[in-house]
């Protein structure tokens, strides 16, 4: 047993006149195509004009019949009253809009019945007229709503405002919004050799970085490292900077793709093409050399002394892949360190174990256990065997 299929009613498409219907016209083989199309168009316009005229006439008649029915009913109500003056007033009001109305109740009832029959006939003709009307493609759909904005009113607001788009934000507003994330990315790049795969994931999760403001911030940080003679750190940061610059240059050259779309193809092509990747790193070396020279010029211009030279560079983290950096608990120390309390970070930078103990001792046991466990899992701290990570630094006998 099959049940009738219910769904969308396609019958309305039966009344749609398409340009393909001209091929079935008897005179199509004798008349030029453009001329036949114009004839069809003029015929449709004439039919539409006739439809609108008939529709307007029926609507006018319907309005008049409705008014007469209303006044006739008023007269019927007045005739049933015992006050003849009320009947006279109603008759005078009706006479202003139509001919003199019958006075007797029977005549009024007959008149009302005739008017209602006429009204029903008008409605029937209107429905038939609408049913027989045909539409072309331009008339089948109508614009339900439109709005035109000029001048200041045309500026987008809310989530679509230019101030909320990283690509169009002013530098000051951009830095105020993304400074913490930018510092984290710069720190990550400065203390590890970020691979192309990691950069691809980093850019996919932080699309806001692919902007002129983001590139400018990373450029300043790279120059600062160069002015302090930390050239290895500068070079690692410049790799991320050069990725951003290349993506923005390609997006500008394409004129059709945005930085997000370009980034996908950019990293895929570098990862899949050995020759392309080799040429890319050669151009990067030229870029880094020029930027390093510029940092030294800027250092001389501003009279900034170096802060460590080559000796300090030897104490920085080794350039190892992320998989080899993972601690015993599977956490990356480069990712964990920026999230630690500022007191722990300062103690690490100072190299004073006692300062680290003093800060951890000021924490509650719950906070100390949380932060120390993450340090142990990332390999930043090694407690004594069997010792609670939260108490590792509280006990002076704990492992250093």
Short mmCIF file of C-alpha atoms in Angstrom, two decimals, residues 141-147:
data_model
loop_
_atom_site.label_atom_id
_atom_site.label_comp_id
_atom_site.label_asym_id
_atom_site.label_seq_id
_atom_site.Cartn_x
_atom_site.Cartn_y
_atom_site.Cartn_z
CA UNK A 141 9.40 37.18 -7.08
CA UNK A 142 9.20 40.54 -5.38
CA UNK A 143 11.59 42.40 -3.12
CA UNK A 144 10.12 42.20 0.35
CA UNK A 145 12.38 44.79 1.96
CA UNK A 146 15.21 47.12 1.00
CA UNK A 147 17.17 49.91 2.60
#
